[in-house]
Short mmCIF file of C-alpha atoms in Angstrom, two decimals:
data_model
loop_
_atom_site.label_atom_id
_atom_site.label_comp_id
_atom_site.label_asym_id
_atom_site.label_seq_id
_atom_site.Cartn_x
_atom_site.Cartn_y
_atom_site.Cartn_z
CA ARG A 1371 109.09 83.51 91.89
CA TYR A 1372 105.59 84.65 91.96
CA ARG A 1373 102.67 82.23 92.48
CA GLU A 1374 99.00 82.43 91.75
CA GLU A 1375 98.29 82.92 95.33
CA ASP A 1376 100.25 86.16 95.40
CA PHE A 1377 97.88 87.68 92.87
CA LEU A 1378 94.75 86.34 94.40
CA ARG A 1379 95.28 87.37 98.11
CA SER A 1380 98.45 89.38 98.58
CA LEU A 1381 98.10 91.96 95.78
CA PRO A 1382 94.39 92.93 96.35
CA THR A 1383 95.08 93.10 100.19
CA LYS A 1384 97.91 95.57 99.62
CA LEU A 1385 95.68 97.59 97.29
CA ILE A 1386 92.87 97.65 99.86
CA VAL A 1387 95.40 98.87 102.51
CA GLY A 1388 96.81 101.46 100.22
CA LEU A 1389 93.41 102.93 99.29
CA ALA A 1390 92.31 102.91 103.01
CA SER A 1391 95.49 104.64 104.04
CA LEU A 1392 95.14 107.19 101.24
CA PHE A 1393 91.61 108.00 102.45
CA LEU A 1394 92.76 108.35 106.04
CA SER A 1395 95.72 110.53 105.06
CA MET A 1396 93.42 112.85 102.99
CA ALA A 1397 90.89 113.09 105.90
CA THR A 1398 93.56 113.98 108.41
CA MET A 1399 95.09 116.51 106.06
CA ILE A 1400 91.72 118.11 105.45
CA VAL A 1401 90.94 118.23 109.13
CA SER A 1402 94.36 119.88 109.85
CA PHE A 1403 93.71 122.37 107.06
CA VAL A 1404 90.19 123.27 108.32
CA VAL A 1405 91.49 123.65 111.92
CA ALA A 1406 94.31 126.04 110.76
CA LEU A 1407 91.91 128.12 108.78
CA MET A 1408 89.41 128.33 111.68
CA THR A 1409 92.25 129.46 113.91
CA LEU A 1410 93.15 132.19 111.45
CA VAL A 1411 89.67 133.41 110.88
CA GLY A 1412 88.71 133.78 114.55
CA ALA A 1413 85.70 133.23 116.57
CA ASN A 1414 83.34 136.00 115.31
CA LYS A 1415 82.78 134.81 111.81
CA GLN A 1416 80.88 131.53 112.09
CA TRP A 1417 79.41 131.62 108.55
CA ILE A 1418 82.91 131.64 107.03
CA LYS A 1419 83.92 128.69 109.15
CA ALA A 1420 80.79 126.73 107.92
CA GLN A 1421 81.86 127.46 104.26
CA PHE A 1422 85.48 126.40 104.89
CA MET A 1423 84.18 123.06 106.35
CA LEU A 1424 81.74 122.41 103.50
CA LEU A 1425 84.24 123.27 100.77
CA ALA A 1426 86.99 121.16 102.44
CA MET A 1427 84.69 118.04 102.51
CA ILE A 1428 84.13 118.08 98.74
CA PRO A 1429 87.30 116.33 97.72
CA LEU A 1430 87.06 113.84 100.41
CA GLY A 1431 83.42 113.09 99.51
CA MET A 1432 84.26 112.76 95.90
CA PHE A 1433 87.02 110.41 96.58
CA GLY A 1434 84.88 108.32 98.80
CA VAL A 1435 82.06 108.09 96.28
CA LEU A 1436 84.36 107.22 93.35
CA GLN A 1437 86.61 104.79 95.16
CA PHE A 1438 84.18 102.97 97.46
CA PRO A 1439 82.67 100.81 94.76
CA VAL A 1440 86.10 99.79 93.49
CA LEU A 1441 87.19 99.03 97.04
CA LEU A 1442 84.08 97.02 97.78
CA GLU A 1443 84.42 95.01 94.52
CA ILE A 1444 88.07 94.27 95.29
CA PHE A 1445 87.17 93.27 98.90
CA CYS A 1446 84.27 90.95 97.76
CA SER A 1447 86.24 89.29 95.06
CA THR A 1448 89.23 88.65 97.34
CA TYR A 1449 87.63 87.42 100.47
CA PHE A 1450 84.19 86.02 99.43
#
């Protein structure tokens, strides 16, 4: 039922697509969260908005830093 080709191309490709879509969904969720908080805070407190943006980017940055080497290794071993 399963061939070696499935594990060499298909499975890593699905993992790459899954990690990329997870990163994209996290980014859009954080953007919508920050926009909602900025709407609630108002226009007069700029320093609070800057702190919200910086704190919201920490999980996305950590995910990118931790998963990018894995994604790069999978991509290189699959396609090159």
